[in-house]
GROMACS .gro file of C-alpha atoms in nm:
model
  168
    1MET     CA    1  -7.043 -21.136   8.322
    2GLU     CA    2  -7.217 -21.465   8.403
    3THR     CA    3  -7.448 -21.396   8.714
    4ASN     CA    4  -7.634 -21.636   9.001
    5SER     CA    5  -7.956 -21.504   8.783
    6SER     CA    6  -8.039 -21.539   8.367
    7LEU     CA    7  -8.343 -21.278   8.443
    8ASP     CA    8  -8.594 -21.528   8.392
    9LEU     CA    9  -8.872 -21.256   8.472
   10CYS     CA   10  -9.119 -21.572   8.460
   11ALA     CA   11  -8.861 -21.797   8.712
   12THR     CA   12  -9.124 -21.891   9.032
   13PRO     CA   13  -9.054 -21.704   9.302
   14LEU     CA   14  -8.852 -21.475   9.163
   15ARG     CA   15  -8.666 -21.309   9.442
   16VAL     CA   16  -8.608 -20.962   9.442
   17LEU     CA   17  -8.420 -20.728   9.690
   18HIS     CA   18  -8.453 -20.309   9.639
   19LEU     CA   19  -8.173 -20.116   9.754
   20ILE     CA   20  -8.242 -19.760   9.832
   21GLY     CA   21  -8.121 -19.438  10.003
   22GLN     CA   22  -8.369 -19.390  10.215
   23LEU     CA   23  -8.743 -19.433  10.327
   24THR     CA   24  -8.898 -19.041  10.370
   25ARG     CA   25  -9.193 -18.928  10.110
   26GLY     CA   26  -9.047 -18.860   9.829
   27GLY     CA   27  -9.191 -18.953   9.487
   28CYS     CA   28  -8.922 -19.233   9.402
   29GLU     CA   29  -9.019 -19.374   9.774
   30LEU     CA   30  -9.391 -19.357   9.692
   31GLN     CA   31  -9.328 -19.552   9.376
   32LEU     CA   32  -9.175 -19.808   9.527
   33THR     CA   33  -9.450 -19.851   9.819
   34GLY     CA   34  -9.785 -19.853   9.623
   35MET     CA   35  -9.601 -20.029   9.387
   36MET     CA   36  -9.502 -20.278   9.666
   37GLU     CA   37  -9.833 -20.261   9.848
   38LYS     CA   38  -9.985 -20.410   9.496
   39LEU     CA   39  -9.714 -20.637   9.426
   40SER     CA   40  -9.798 -20.811   9.800
   41ALA     CA   41 -10.229 -20.739   9.754
   42SER     CA   42 -10.245 -20.953   9.435
   43GLY     CA   43 -10.038 -21.277   9.589
   44GLN     CA   44  -9.836 -21.292   9.305
   45GLY     CA   45  -9.470 -21.536   9.339
   46ALA     CA   46  -9.231 -21.265   9.363
   47HIS     CA   47  -9.088 -21.236   9.723
   48HIS     CA   48  -8.935 -20.801   9.811
   49THR     CA   49  -8.734 -20.734  10.021
   50VAL     CA   50  -8.646 -20.404  10.103
   51LEU     CA   51  -8.290 -20.253  10.206
   52CYS     CA   52  -8.296 -19.906  10.273
   53PHE     CA   53  -7.945 -19.672  10.431
   54TRP     CA   54  -8.143 -19.506  10.649
   55CYS     CA   55  -8.529 -19.396  10.762
   56ASP     CA   56  -8.676 -19.260  11.066
   57GLU     CA   57  -8.850 -19.460  11.247
   58ASP     CA   58  -9.178 -19.192  11.261
   59SER     CA   59  -9.194 -19.251  10.856
   60ASP     CA   60  -9.530 -19.329  10.711
   61ILE     CA   61  -9.381 -19.506  10.418
   62ARG     CA   62  -9.235 -19.756  10.662
   63ARG     CA   63  -9.565 -19.791  10.810
   64ARG     CA   64  -9.678 -19.933  10.517
   65LEU     CA   65  -9.420 -20.120  10.384
   66GLU     CA   66  -9.466 -20.322  10.706
   67ALA     CA   67  -9.879 -20.391  10.722
   68ALA     CA   68  -9.773 -20.511  10.296
   69ASN     CA   69  -9.547 -20.792  10.517
   70ILE     CA   70  -9.242 -20.608  10.314
   71GLU     CA   71  -8.959 -20.714  10.471
   72LEU     CA   72  -8.716 -20.407  10.574
   73ILE     CA   73  -8.383 -20.464  10.586
   74PHE     CA   74  -8.235 -20.114  10.754
   75LEU     CA   75  -7.830 -20.122  10.675
   76ASP     CA   76  -7.698 -19.797  10.835
   77LYS     CA   77  -7.446 -19.519  10.625
   78GLN     CA   78  -7.305 -19.214  10.727
   79LYS     CA   79  -7.406 -18.908  10.497
   80GLY     CA   80  -7.155 -18.927  10.220
   81ILE     CA   81  -6.908 -19.111  10.100
   82ASP     CA   82  -6.880 -19.356  10.369
   83PHE     CA   83  -6.650 -19.706  10.182
   84ARG     CA   84  -6.731 -19.895  10.556
   85PHE     CA   85  -7.088 -19.886  10.430
   86VAL     CA   86  -6.935 -20.044  10.106
   87LYS     CA   87  -6.803 -20.327  10.358
   88ARG     CA   88  -7.104 -20.458  10.533
   89LEU     CA   89  -7.331 -20.417  10.259
   90ARG     CA   90  -7.078 -20.668  10.105
   91ALA     CA   91  -7.106 -20.874  10.353
   92PHE     CA   92  -7.490 -20.868  10.327
   93LEU     CA   93  -7.485 -20.948  10.008
   94LYS     CA   94  -7.204 -21.256  10.012
   95ALA     CA   95  -7.400 -21.385  10.277
   96GLU     CA   96  -7.712 -21.339  10.134
   97TYR     CA   97  -7.696 -21.339   9.818
   98HIS     CA   98  -7.854 -21.687   9.745
   99ARG     CA   99  -8.154 -21.557   9.894
  100PHE     CA  100  -8.206 -21.321   9.549
  101ASP     CA  101  -8.220 -21.345   9.184
  102VAL     CA  102  -8.231 -20.934   9.154
  103VAL     CA  103  -8.065 -20.693   9.285
  104HIS     CA  104  -8.292 -20.336   9.186
  105ALA     CA  105  -8.124 -20.016   9.340
  106TRP     CA  106  -8.309 -19.727   9.291
  107LEU     CA  107  -8.166 -19.370   9.201
  108MET     CA  108  -7.829 -19.296   9.237
  109SER     CA  109  -7.635 -19.338   9.585
  110ALA     CA  110  -7.805 -19.709   9.552
  111GLY     CA  111  -7.677 -19.792   9.170
  112LEU     CA  112  -7.361 -19.689   9.337
  113TRP     CA  113  -7.327 -19.861   9.648
  114GLY     CA  114  -7.447 -20.094   9.551
  115ARG     CA  115  -7.270 -20.191   9.206
  116LEU     CA  116  -6.989 -20.160   9.442
  117ALA     CA  117  -7.077 -20.371   9.702
  118LEU     CA  118  -7.179 -20.669   9.399
  119ARG     CA  119  -6.909 -20.657   9.181
  120LYS     CA  120  -6.660 -20.848   9.448
  121LEU     CA  121  -6.965 -21.118   9.435
  122GLY     CA  122  -6.864 -21.262   9.102
  123LYS     CA  123  -7.053 -21.574   8.933
  124LYS     CA  124  -7.257 -21.594   9.249
  125ARG     CA  125  -7.385 -21.202   9.237
  126PRO     CA  126  -7.786 -21.194   9.170
  127ALA     CA  127  -7.869 -20.988   8.861
  128ALA     CA  128  -7.783 -20.582   8.946
  129LEU     CA  129  -8.103 -20.366   8.808
  130VAL     CA  130  -8.069 -19.978   8.869
  131SER     CA  131  -8.379 -19.774   8.798
  132TYR     CA  132  -8.318 -19.363   8.728
  133ARG     CA  133  -8.540 -19.096   8.796
  134SER     CA  134  -8.411 -18.802   8.771
  135ALA     CA  135  -8.236 -18.598   8.477
  136GLU     CA  136  -7.972 -18.472   8.717
  137PRO     CA  137  -7.578 -18.596   8.644
  138HIS     CA  138  -7.330 -18.715   8.882
  139SER     CA  139  -7.258 -18.333   9.097
  140TRP     CA  140  -6.958 -18.479   9.185
  141PRO     CA  141  -6.658 -18.471   9.026
  142GLY     CA  142  -6.527 -18.830   8.854
  143GLY     CA  143  -6.931 -18.949   8.924
  144ARG     CA  144  -7.013 -18.980   8.575
  145MET     CA  145  -6.695 -19.163   8.482
  146LEU     CA  146  -6.707 -19.477   8.806
  147ASP     CA  147  -7.096 -19.440   8.706
  148ARG     CA  148  -6.928 -19.569   8.325
  149PHE     CA  149  -6.735 -19.814   8.524
  150LEU     CA  150  -7.007 -20.021   8.725
  151ALA     CA  151  -7.183 -20.046   8.416
  152ARG     CA  152  -7.016 -20.374   8.360
  153TYR     CA  153  -7.211 -20.513   8.687
  154SER     CA  154  -7.535 -20.442   8.541
  155GLU     CA  155  -7.766 -20.613   8.408
  156LEU     CA  156  -8.050 -20.359   8.319
  157TYR     CA  157  -8.060 -19.982   8.332
  158ILE     CA  158  -8.447 -19.846   8.408
  159CYS     CA  159  -8.531 -19.493   8.340
  160ASN     CA  160  -8.837 -19.381   8.379
  161SER     CA  161  -8.843 -19.088   8.030
  162HIS     CA  162  -8.686 -19.000   7.723
  163THR     CA  163  -8.506 -18.725   7.915
  164VAL     CA  164  -8.341 -18.918   8.169
  165GLN     CA  165  -8.215 -19.175   7.978
  166ASP     CA  166  -8.018 -18.951   7.707
  167VAL     CA  167  -7.881 -18.798   8.054
  168TRP     CA  168  -7.812 -19.143   8.140
   0.00000   0.00000   0.00000
């Protein structure tokens, strides 16, 4: 599928929207935060925005990202399956797609909801990267099949180990 971005990682400045389910203290969240802090301090040309589905107002991760001058967007999602959330996320992406070259979805939840929202944007959508950091497959029936269907809306998968790669 042709996208708005050819994934030219040398494009300046690259504009990345990071989708993540929550900003609580976890390995993935700490990895994202550390990466954002380093990139912000380095003054490199890329522009990063983090869109989170849920965050505690007293989150130390939230405070660290704000201190690093990372743009934070909060888009509430109900627990479990929330199809209204897909509509809200799609509306945001449709209105703001021109701001981003890449949407990087961190973990299963963001990968699912992000690609469901991106799939209706057609050729104008940003490139989609999905990163997996767990060897746990979907726990609900149909999850694996849905992920395979959504693969056509992903330009790149990132896995943090060969074990994770073998599962996905």
